[in-house]
Coordinates of C-alpha atoms in Angstrom, one line a residue:
M246 CA 229.9 80.9 269.6
K247 CA 233.3 80.6 271.0
K248 CA 234.5 78.5 267.9
F249 CA 233.6 81.5 265.7
K250 CA 235.3 84.4 267.7
P251 CA 238.9 83.9 266.3
L252 CA 237.4 83.8 262.7
L253 CA 235.2 86.9 263.3
L254 CA 238.2 88.8 264.7
L255 CA 240.4 87.9 261.8
V256 CA 237.7 89.2 259.4
L257 CA 237.3 92.5 261.2
L258 CA 241.1 93.1 261.4
A259 CA 241.7 92.2 257.8
G260 CA 238.9 94.5 256.7
F261 CA 240.2 97.5 258.7
I262 CA 243.7 97.1 257.4
S263 CA 242.6 96.7 253.7
T264 CA 240.3 99.5 253.7
S265 CA 242.5 101.9 255.6
L266 CA 245.6 101.4 253.5
F267 CA 244.5 100.4 250.1
A268 CA 241.4 102.3 249.3
Q269 CA 242.9 104.2 246.5
T270 CA 242.4 103.4 242.8
N271 CA 244.8 103.7 240.0
D272 CA 245.1 104.1 236.2
R273 CA 244.8 100.9 234.4
L274 CA 247.8 101.7 232.2
D275 CA 250.2 102.9 234.9
E276 CA 253.6 101.3 234.5
K277 CA 253.6 99.9 238.0
W278 CA 251.1 97.3 237.0
Y279 CA 253.4 95.8 234.5
K280 CA 256.8 93.9 234.5
A281 CA 259.9 95.9 233.5
K282 CA 260.3 93.7 230.3
D283 CA 256.7 94.5 229.2
K284 CA 257.0 98.3 229.5
E285 CA 258.2 98.7 225.9
A286 CA 255.1 96.7 224.8
L287 CA 253.0 98.9 226.9
Q288 CA 254.3 102.1 225.3
K289 CA 253.7 100.7 221.9
Y290 CA 250.1 100.0 222.8
K291 CA 249.8 103.6 224.2
D292 CA 251.2 105.0 221.0
G293 CA 248.9 102.9 218.9
E294 CA 251.4 100.6 217.5
S295 CA 250.1 97.5 219.1
L296 CA 246.6 96.1 219.1
F297 CA 246.7 94.6 222.6
P298 CA 248.3 95.7 225.8
P299 CA 250.6 93.4 227.6
R300 CA 249.3 91.3 230.5
P301 CA 249.6 93.0 233.9
K302 CA 251.7 91.6 236.7
S303 CA 250.2 88.2 238.0
D304 CA 248.0 88.8 241.0
M305 CA 248.5 86.7 244.1
S306 CA 246.6 86.1 247.1
I307 CA 246.6 84.0 250.3
G308 CA 243.6 82.5 251.8
I309 CA 242.1 80.7 254.8
K310 CA 238.7 78.9 255.0
G311 CA 236.8 76.7 257.5
G312 CA 233.5 75.1 257.6
L313 CA 231.6 71.7 257.3
A314 CA 233.0 68.4 256.1
F315 CA 231.0 65.2 255.5
I316 CA 231.3 62.1 253.6
T317 CA 228.9 60.5 251.2
G318 CA 229.2 56.8 251.3
D319 CA 227.6 53.7 252.8
V320 CA 227.4 55.0 256.4
S321 CA 225.2 58.1 257.1
D322 CA 227.2 61.1 257.9
F323 CA 226.9 63.0 261.1
P324 CA 228.3 66.6 260.3
I325 CA 229.3 68.8 263.1
A326 CA 230.1 72.6 263.3
P327 CA 233.4 74.0 262.1
P328 CA 236.3 73.3 262.3
G329 CA 235.1 70.2 260.7
A330 CA 237.2 71.5 257.7
I331 CA 240.0 74.0 257.6
G332 CA 242.3 75.0 254.7
L333 CA 245.0 77.3 253.5
S334 CA 245.7 78.3 249.9
V335 CA 247.9 80.4 247.6
R336 CA 246.4 81.6 244.4
R337 CA 248.0 83.3 241.4
A338 CA 246.2 84.7 238.5
F339 CA 247.3 84.3 234.9
G340 CA 245.0 86.8 233.3
H341 CA 241.5 87.6 234.1
A342 CA 239.8 84.3 233.5
F343 CA 242.2 81.6 234.9
S344 CA 244.1 81.2 238.1
L345 CA 246.2 78.4 239.7
R346 CA 245.5 77.6 243.4
L347 CA 247.7 75.5 245.6
E348 CA 245.6 74.3 248.5
G349 CA 246.1 72.3 251.7
N350 CA 243.1 71.0 253.7
Y351 CA 242.4 69.1 257.0
T352 CA 239.0 67.6 257.7
R353 CA 237.4 65.6 260.4
N354 CA 234.3 63.8 259.6
F355 CA 231.9 61.7 261.7
G356 CA 229.2 59.1 260.8
L357 CA 226.6 57.2 262.6
D358 CA 224.2 54.9 260.7
Y359 CA 220.6 54.5 261.7
R360 CA 220.3 51.3 259.6
P361 CA 221.8 47.9 261.1
R362 CA 224.5 46.4 259.0
G363 CA 225.4 42.8 258.8
G364 CA 227.3 42.3 255.6
Y365 CA 230.7 42.8 257.4
A366 CA 230.1 39.4 259.1
F367 CA 230.2 37.2 256.1
G368 CA 232.2 39.3 253.5
S369 CA 235.1 37.4 252.1
F370 CA 238.5 39.0 252.6
T371 CA 242.0 37.9 253.0
P372 CA 243.7 39.6 256.1
L373 CA 247.0 41.2 255.6
D374 CA 247.9 41.6 259.1
S375 CA 246.1 42.0 262.5
T376 CA 245.5 45.7 262.0
N377 CA 243.7 45.8 258.7
N378 CA 241.0 43.2 259.4
N379 CA 237.5 44.3 259.9
P380 CA 237.3 45.5 263.6
W381 CA 233.8 44.4 264.1
R382 CA 234.8 40.8 263.1
Q383 CA 237.9 41.0 265.2
E384 CA 235.9 41.8 268.2
G385 CA 233.6 38.9 267.7
Y386 CA 230.5 40.7 266.4
T387 CA 228.2 38.5 264.3
D388 CA 224.9 40.2 264.5
P389 CA 224.0 43.4 262.6
V390 CA 225.6 46.5 264.1
F391 CA 225.0 50.3 263.8
M392 CA 228.2 51.4 262.2
N393 CA 230.1 54.7 263.3
Y394 CA 233.3 56.2 262.1
Q395 CA 235.6 59.1 262.5
T396 CA 237.7 60.0 259.5
K397 CA 240.5 62.6 259.4
T398 CA 242.2 63.6 256.3
F399 CA 245.1 65.7 255.0
D400 CA 245.2 66.7 251.3
V401 CA 247.4 68.9 249.1
T402 CA 246.0 69.7 245.6
M403 CA 246.9 72.0 242.7
Q404 CA 243.7 73.5 241.0
G405 CA 242.9 75.5 238.0
V406 CA 240.3 78.2 238.9
F407 CA 238.1 79.6 236.1
N408 CA 236.2 82.9 236.7
L409 CA 232.7 82.8 235.3
N410 CA 231.2 86.3 235.5
N411 CA 233.8 88.9 235.4
V412 CA 233.7 89.0 231.5
N413 CA 230.6 91.1 230.7
F414 CA 229.7 94.1 228.6
Y415 CA 228.0 96.0 231.3
K416 CA 230.3 96.5 234.3
E417 CA 233.9 97.7 234.6
S418 CA 234.4 95.5 237.6
T419 CA 232.2 93.3 239.9
K420 CA 232.4 92.6 243.5
W421 CA 230.6 89.4 243.2
N422 CA 232.5 86.5 241.3
L423 CA 231.3 83.0 240.4
Y424 CA 234.1 80.5 239.9
A425 CA 234.7 76.8 239.3
A426 CA 237.9 74.9 240.1
F427 CA 239.3 71.5 239.2
G428 CA 242.5 69.8 240.4
L429 CA 244.6 66.9 241.4
G430 CA 246.6 66.0 244.3
L431 CA 247.3 63.5 247.1
I432 CA 245.2 62.9 250.2
G433 CA 246.1 61.1 253.4
I434 CA 243.1 59.1 255.0
N435 CA 242.7 57.9 258.7
T436 CA 239.5 56.2 259.5
K437 CA 238.7 54.8 263.0
V438 CA 235.5 53.2 264.5
D439 CA 234.3 52.7 268.1
V440 CA 233.5 49.1 268.5
L441 CA 234.0 48.9 272.4
D442 CA 232.3 50.7 275.1
S443 CA 234.1 52.6 277.9
N444 CA 234.7 49.3 279.8
G445 CA 236.2 47.6 276.7
E446 CA 233.1 45.4 276.1
N447 CA 231.2 44.9 273.0
Y448 CA 228.1 47.1 272.5
D449 CA 224.7 45.5 273.0
F450 CA 222.6 46.5 270.0
S451 CA 219.8 44.0 270.8
G452 CA 217.5 46.6 272.2
I453 CA 217.7 48.9 269.2
S454 CA 215.7 48.2 266.0
Y455 CA 215.0 50.0 262.8
D456 CA 211.5 49.5 261.4
P457 CA 211.3 51.1 257.8
P458 CA 207.9 52.8 257.4
N459 CA 205.6 51.2 254.9
P460 CA 204.6 53.1 252.9
P461 CA 207.5 55.7 253.6
T462 CA 206.8 59.3 253.8
R463 CA 209.0 62.1 254.4
G464 CA 207.6 62.7 257.9
N465 CA 207.3 59.1 259.1
F466 CA 210.8 58.2 257.7
R467 CA 212.3 61.3 259.6
D468 CA 210.5 60.3 262.7
E469 CA 211.8 56.7 262.5
K470 CA 215.4 57.8 261.8
T471 CA 215.3 60.2 264.7
R472 CA 214.1 57.6 267.0
V473 CA 216.8 55.2 266.2
L474 CA 219.5 57.9 266.5
N475 CA 218.1 58.9 269.9
D476 CA 218.4 55.3 271.0
L477 CA 221.9 55.0 269.7
Q478 CA 222.9 58.3 271.6
T479 CA 221.5 56.6 274.8
L480 CA 223.7 53.6 274.1
Y481 CA 226.9 55.4 272.9
G482 CA 226.6 58.4 275.0
S483 CA 226.9 61.9 273.5
F484 CA 228.0 61.3 269.9
P485 CA 230.7 61.9 269.0
S486 CA 232.3 63.5 272.0
E487 CA 232.0 60.4 274.3
L488 CA 233.3 58.0 271.8
D489 CA 236.9 56.8 271.8
F490 CA 237.1 55.6 268.2
E491 CA 239.7 53.2 269.4
S492 CA 239.8 50.8 266.4
E493 CA 241.4 51.2 263.0
A494 CA 238.8 50.8 260.3
E495 CA 239.4 48.1 257.7
I496 CA 242.0 49.1 255.0
Y497 CA 243.4 47.8 251.8
T498 CA 247.2 47.7 252.9
K499 CA 249.3 49.5 255.4
S500 CA 252.2 50.0 253.0
Q501 CA 250.3 52.7 251.0
G502 CA 250.6 55.4 253.8
F503 CA 252.3 57.0 256.6
I504 CA 252.0 57.3 260.4
V505 CA 251.4 60.4 262.2
G506 CA 251.5 59.9 266.0
D507 CA 249.3 56.9 266.6
D508 CA 247.3 57.2 263.5
F509 CA 248.0 55.6 260.2
Y510 CA 247.2 57.7 257.0
R511 CA 246.9 55.7 253.8
M512 CA 247.7 57.6 250.7
R513 CA 245.5 58.0 247.8
V514 CA 245.2 60.3 244.6
L515 CA 242.6 62.9 245.0
L516 CA 240.5 64.3 242.2
T517 CA 238.8 67.5 243.2
G518 CA 236.2 70.0 241.9
A519 CA 234.8 73.1 243.5
A520 CA 232.3 75.8 242.8
G521 CA 231.9 79.0 244.8
I522 CA 231.0 82.6 244.9
S523 CA 233.2 85.4 246.3
Y524 CA 232.7 89.0 247.3
F525 CA 235.3 91.8 247.5
I526 CA 235.0 93.5 250.8
S527 CA 237.7 96.0 249.7
R528 CA 240.5 96.1 247.2
R529 CA 242.6 93.8 249.3
L530 CA 240.1 91.7 251.1
E531 CA 237.8 89.0 249.5
I532 CA 235.2 86.6 251.3
E533 CA 234.0 83.4 249.5
G534 CA 231.7 80.6 250.1
E535 CA 232.6 77.3 248.4
Y536 CA 231.4 73.7 247.8
R537 CA 234.2 71.2 247.3
L538 CA 233.9 67.6 246.2
G539 CA 236.8 65.2 246.4
V540 CA 237.1 61.9 244.8
S541 CA 239.8 59.6 246.2
F542 CA 238.7 56.4 244.3
D543 CA 238.4 54.7 247.8
D544 CA 235.4 52.9 249.3
M545 CA 236.9 52.9 252.9
L546 CA 236.4 56.6 253.9
D547 CA 233.4 55.6 256.2
G548 CA 235.0 52.3 257.4
L549 CA 232.5 50.2 255.4
R550 CA 232.9 48.5 252.1
W551 CA 230.5 45.5 252.3
T552 CA 226.9 45.3 251.1
E553 CA 224.4 43.4 253.1
Q554 CA 224.8 40.4 250.7
G555 CA 228.5 40.3 251.7
D556 CA 229.7 41.8 248.3
L557 CA 232.0 44.7 247.9
S558 CA 230.1 47.9 247.6
P559 CA 230.2 49.1 243.9
N560 CA 230.4 52.9 244.8
W561 CA 233.4 55.0 246.0
D562 CA 233.0 57.2 249.0
N563 CA 233.3 60.9 248.4
M564 CA 234.3 63.9 250.4
N565 CA 232.4 67.0 250.6
Q566 CA 233.1 70.5 252.1
L567 CA 231.0 73.5 252.6
T568 CA 233.4 76.4 253.7
I569 CA 233.6 80.1 254.2
G570 CA 237.0 81.6 253.5
L571 CA 239.0 84.9 253.4
H572 CA 241.6 85.9 250.6
F573 CA 244.1 88.7 251.2
H574 CA 245.5 90.1 248.0
L575 CA 249.4 90.8 247.8
G576 CA 251.6 93.4 246.1
N577 CA 250.5 96.0 243.6
S578 CA 247.6 94.0 242.3
R579 CA 245.6 96.3 240.0
E580 CA 242.1 97.0 241.4
G581 CA 242.4 94.1 243.7
G582 CA 242.4 91.0 241.7
H583 CA 242.4 90.1 238.0
W584 CA 239.3 87.9 238.5
K585 CA 237.4 90.9 239.8
V586 CA 238.3 93.3 236.8
N587 CA 236.5 92.9 233.5
P588 CA 239.2 92.0 230.9
L589 CA 237.2 94.0 228.3
N590 CA 237.8 97.2 230.3
E591 CA 240.8 98.5 228.2
M592 CA 238.9 98.0 225.0
A593 CA 235.8 99.6 226.4
A594 CA 237.9 102.5 227.7
S595 CA 239.5 103.0 224.3
S596 CA 236.1 102.8 222.7
Q597 CA 234.8 105.4 225.2
E598 CA 237.7 107.8 224.3
A599 CA 236.7 107.4 220.7
R600 CA 233.2 108.1 221.4
K601 CA 234.1 111.2 223.4
L602 CA 236.3 112.4 220.5
V603 CA 233.4 111.7 218.0
K604 CA 231.2 113.7 220.3
E605 CA 233.7 116.5 220.3
F606 CA 233.8 116.5 216.5
E607 CA 229.9 116.9 216.6
K608 CA 229.9 119.9 218.9
D609 CA 229.2 123.3 217.4
D610 CA 228.8 125.6 220.5
D611 CA 228.4 128.8 218.5
N612 CA 226.2 127.2 215.9
D613 CA 228.0 128.7 213.1
G614 CA 228.1 125.4 211.0
V615 CA 231.7 124.7 211.7
K616 CA 232.5 121.9 214.4
N617 CA 234.4 123.0 217.4
F618 CA 237.4 120.8 216.6
F619 CA 238.0 122.7 213.3
D620 CA 236.7 126.2 214.5
I621 CA 239.4 128.8 215.1
E622 CA 236.7 131.2 216.5
P623 CA 234.5 129.0 218.7
D624 CA 232.5 131.9 220.2
T625 CA 231.3 133.7 216.9
P626 CA 228.2 135.7 217.5
E627 CA 224.9 134.0 216.3
G628 CA 224.1 134.7 212.7
M629 CA 227.5 135.8 211.7
P630 CA 228.7 134.4 208.4
V631 CA 231.9 132.4 208.7
D632 CA 234.3 130.6 206.4
Y633 CA 235.2 126.9 206.4
R634 CA 237.5 127.4 209.5
G635 CA 234.8 129.2 211.5
K636 CA 236.4 132.6 211.1
T637 CA 234.1 135.5 210.8
R638 CA 233.8 136.2 206.9
D639 CA 235.1 139.5 205.7
T640 CA 235.1 139.2 201.8
D641 CA 236.6 142.5 201.0
G642 CA 239.1 142.4 204.0
D643 CA 238.1 145.9 205.3
G644 CA 237.7 144.7 208.8
V645 CA 233.9 144.8 208.8
N646 CA 232.2 141.4 208.9
D647 CA 230.0 140.5 206.0
R648 CA 226.8 140.6 208.1
D649 CA 227.4 144.2 209.0
D650 CA 229.1 145.4 205.8
M651 CA 227.1 147.6 203.5
E652 CA 229.6 147.3 200.8
M653 CA 230.9 143.8 200.8
F654 CA 233.3 144.4 197.8
T655 CA 235.3 147.4 198.8
E656 CA 238.7 147.3 197.1
R657 CA 241.6 146.3 199.2
G658 CA 243.2 149.0 201.2
A659 CA 240.2 151.4 201.1
L660 CA 239.3 153.1 204.3
V661 CA 235.8 152.3 205.5
D662 CA 233.4 153.4 208.1
E663 CA 231.8 151.1 210.7
Q664 CA 229.3 149.8 208.2
G665 CA 231.9 148.9 205.7
R666 CA 231.2 151.9 203.4
A667 CA 234.2 153.4 201.6
I668 CA 234.9 156.8 203.2
D669 CA 234.2 159.8 201.0
E670 CA 235.2 162.9 203.0
D671 CA 234.3 165.5 200.3
K672 CA 231.1 163.8 199.3
D673 CA 231.9 164.0 195.6
G674 CA 230.6 160.3 195.1
I675 CA 234.3 159.1 194.7
P676 CA 235.7 157.3 197.8
D677 CA 238.8 158.6 199.1
Y678 CA 241.0 155.6 198.2
R679 CA 240.3 156.4 194.4
D680 CA 239.8 160.2 194.8
K681 CA 242.8 162.1 193.1
E682 CA 241.5 165.4 194.2
L683 CA 240.5 165.1 198.0
G684 CA 238.7 168.1 199.4
S685 CA 236.6 168.9 196.2
D686 CA 234.1 171.8 196.8
Q687 CA 230.6 170.9 197.7
G688 CA 228.4 170.4 194.6
V689 CA 231.1 170.3 191.9
Q690 CA 231.1 167.7 189.4
V691 CA 233.9 165.3 189.2
D692 CA 235.0 162.4 187.0
G693 CA 235.8 158.9 188.0
N694 CA 239.0 159.9 189.7
G695 CA 237.4 162.6 191.8
I696 CA 238.9 165.4 189.6
T697 CA 236.6 168.4 189.2
I698 CA 235.0 168.7 185.8
N699 CA 234.6 172.5 185.1
N700 CA 232.8 172.4 181.7
F701 CA 230.1 170.1 183.0
D702 CA 226.6 171.7 182.6
E703 CA 223.9 169.9 184.4
E704 CA 221.1 171.8 182.4
K705 CA 222.9 170.7 179.1
V706 CA 222.9 167.1 180.3
R707 CA 219.1 167.3 181.0
K708 CA 218.5 168.7 177.6
I709 CA 220.4 165.9 175.9
V710 CA 218.5 163.3 177.9
R711 CA 215.2 164.9 176.9
E712 CA 216.3 165.1 173.2
E713 CA 217.7 161.5 173.2
M714 CA 214.6 160.1 174.8
G715 CA 212.4 161.8 172.2
P716 CA 208.8 160.7 171.8
N717 CA 209.6 157.0 172.5
G718 CA 211.2 157.8 175.8
G719 CA 214.6 156.1 175.1
C720 CA 218.1 157.1 175.1
I721 CA 221.6 155.5 174.9
L722 CA 224.0 155.8 177.7
P723 CA 227.7 155.0 177.9
I724 CA 228.7 151.3 177.4
I725 CA 231.5 149.6 179.7
Y726 CA 233.6 146.8 178.7
Y727 CA 235.2 143.7 180.4
D728 CA 238.2 141.4 180.1
L729 CA 237.9 137.8 178.9
N730 CA 236.0 135.7 181.4
G731 CA 236.0 138.8 183.8
D732 CA 233.0 140.3 185.6
D733 CA 234.8 142.9 187.8
I734 CA 234.7 146.6 187.1
K735 CA 238.0 148.0 185.6
P736 CA 239.1 151.4 186.7
T737 CA 239.2 152.5 183.1
Q738 CA 235.5 152.1 183.1
Y739 CA 234.8 154.4 186.0
P740 CA 234.3 157.7 184.0
Q741 CA 231.6 156.0 182.0
L742 CA 229.8 154.8 185.1
W743 CA 230.3 158.3 186.7
E744 CA 228.7 159.9 183.7
I745 CA 225.7 157.5 184.0
A746 CA 225.4 158.3 187.7
Q747 CA 225.4 162.1 187.0
I748 CA 222.6 161.7 184.3
M749 CA 220.5 159.7 186.7
R750 CA 221.2 162.1 189.6
S751 CA 220.1 165.0 187.5
N752 CA 217.0 163.3 186.3
P753 CA 215.6 161.6 189.5
N754 CA 212.5 160.1 187.5
L755 CA 214.8 158.5 184.9
K756 CA 214.9 154.8 184.8
V757 CA 217.6 152.8 183.1
K758 CA 217.7 149.3 181.6
A759 CA 221.1 147.5 182.0
V760 CA 221.8 144.6 179.6
G761 CA 224.9 142.2 180.1
H762 CA 226.7 140.5 177.1
A763 CA 229.5 138.0 176.5
D764 CA 231.5 137.0 173.4
V765 CA 231.1 133.7 171.8
R766 CA 233.9 131.8 173.5
N767 CA 232.7 129.1 176.0
S768 CA 229.3 127.5 176.2
D769 CA 225.9 129.2 176.2
S770 CA 225.1 128.5 179.8
Y771 CA 228.5 129.6 181.0
N772 CA 228.1 133.0 178.9
D773 CA 224.6 133.5 180.2
E774 CA 225.8 133.2 183.8
L775 CA 228.9 135.5 183.0
S776 CA 226.7 138.2 181.4
K777 CA 224.4 138.1 184.5
R778 CA 227.3 138.7 186.9
R779 CA 228.7 141.6 184.7
V780 CA 225.4 143.5 184.7
N781 CA 224.8 142.9 188.4
N782 CA 228.2 144.1 189.2
A783 CA 227.9 147.2 187.1
V784 CA 224.4 148.1 188.7
Q785 CA 225.7 147.4 192.2
F786 CA 228.8 149.7 191.6
L787 CA 226.4 152.6 190.8
V788 CA 224.2 151.8 193.8
N789 CA 227.1 151.5 196.2
T790 CA 229.3 154.3 194.9
Y791 CA 226.8 157.0 193.9
G792 CA 223.7 156.1 196.0
I793 CA 221.4 155.4 193.0
D794 CA 218.2 153.6 194.1
K795 CA 218.5 150.0 192.7
S796 CA 214.7 150.1 191.9
R797 CA 215.4 152.5 189.1
F798 CA 217.3 149.8 187.1
T799 CA 215.9 147.1 185.0
I800 CA 218.4 144.1 184.6
E801 CA 218.7 141.7 181.6
F802 CA 221.4 139.3 180.5
K803 CA 221.7 137.9 177.0
G804 CA 225.0 136.0 176.9
E805 CA 226.3 135.9 173.3
R806 CA 222.9 136.1 171.6
E807 CA 223.1 139.9 170.6
N808 CA 226.9 140.4 169.8
I809 CA 227.7 143.7 168.2
I810 CA 230.1 141.9 165.9
P811 CA 228.6 138.4 165.2
E812 CA 230.3 135.2 163.9
L813 CA 233.8 136.0 165.2
P814 CA 236.1 132.9 165.3
D815 CA 236.3 131.1 168.6
R816 CA 239.9 131.3 169.1
H817 CA 242.6 133.2 171.0
G818 CA 245.9 134.8 170.2
N819 CA 245.1 137.3 167.4
R820 CA 245.2 140.8 168.7
E821 CA 243.0 142.3 166.1
I822 CA 240.3 139.6 166.6
E823 CA 240.7 140.0 170.3
R824 CA 239.8 143.7 170.0
L825 CA 236.7 142.8 168.2
H826 CA 235.7 140.2 170.9
Q827 CA 236.0 142.9 173.6
L828 CA 233.3 144.9 171.8
N829 CA 231.0 142.0 172.6
R830 CA 232.1 141.7 176.3
R831 CA 230.0 144.7 177.5
V832 CA 227.1 146.1 179.6
E833 CA 224.7 148.5 177.8
F834 CA 222.6 151.2 179.6
Q835 CA 219.5 152.5 178.0
C836 CA 217.1 155.2 179.2
V837 CA 213.5 154.0 179.6
K838 CA 210.3 155.8 180.7

């Protein structure tokens, strides 16, 4: 437990600092995440002039790790607890998926074989000097021995690190990250063996034997291996603490290395690969677990290169590490590391803004049929008619909305009441804005301009109607005329309509048929529709202006089918012919029973 205390304290201290000082988050497009030379490109991206944003500042981190180290080779490994391996690294991200990592490692590996080995005794080799011969042969061993070794290594490698799970469509960032790394570097290797006991004498292995189980099973193989290792522990003492590892293991040549203290380290090229998983404790601090494999193209890492037949072993020895490490991120690294942040975030954020904007386009809070984005009156009361801008519709511009307006086509400038009706203070049937004689006495008859008609005799009108209707019940009332393609009531036609209204007022049981007509210019369908609008407008004028009940009217429209003057030429510009055409553009009123 004492070995773990410094590492535990380091984790707690780094976690406290990182969570206390660097807990805040920042906008992904803030200029501080980008180099000065990229700010113009960033602004172009913000303005929509560039498809992609520039790459943020390179993220850097420093790391420390420690754990187990063991060699897979000819001699069985004997791993011990950390610090079997310890390492330091500096990592720099180049985007979200790739980083470079400069790493240095020191390892100490131990091995003790449960199988007796004799191939060393008759393997053919050419001694280079007295230090690189096989130490077991140098000390006079000829019988099979139980090999042991201690191997120390220093290595420096440059590795490319590839992130495997930060690119996804479901998360903005992830605290967990899978990665793989591949690299190349140099390694210094020092391998020693213990061939002499504490008295400087050869070990006596005659009392130890290995009997391979037949047939072997997992259980009996494990038991036999444990028995042999226990016997060796009795012979050697506590392994490896009581061993001196006094002898240099067999090596290829002493010229390929360097000496540190009393130890010679031979130099080899190191090819390394790693896979790991990391977890962000905070924005600054990351913890990782990693497996690392090192290939040095060397068969002497465990001090043995001979087979039992005296031939060179066909396989290289490989280095293995299982470590736990901490990484501390430096500078203004955005959100704590490019390998944590999904590189699709900016595109996803832009897409999200577009979806929000579309959602806003679809909103219609007042349910008036005009979307909020275009609605200049976003709180129109329910059921209120509006125009294409969402503004309350007021067709005649009298200040009363169409829903509440009882007279939707009041002339511009007319004073109206709360229900949109044109004000008629003297109650003579002519609204004030057209009344040329305001304040007419109650009950007097007036013309279309509101001027009193002194010679009007209501009884005489009734007599004329009775005589005109005759036994068949019909009479002809005034006709009104229209401009070419027009359907509005001209002021010159008001007296005729006033006369019709007075006749109908004086004869409450009188019903009237109104028939619309058009001249021959334009198509049949167009003229039918035009004559329909003309007769409807005329009747509505009588209803709105004089209060005649609309049920007393029968409405028909006949287009150009019953012209008063038929077969007129379909052309314009002749004043005399135009006067004849106007006689056909009319609405007739007829008394009916």
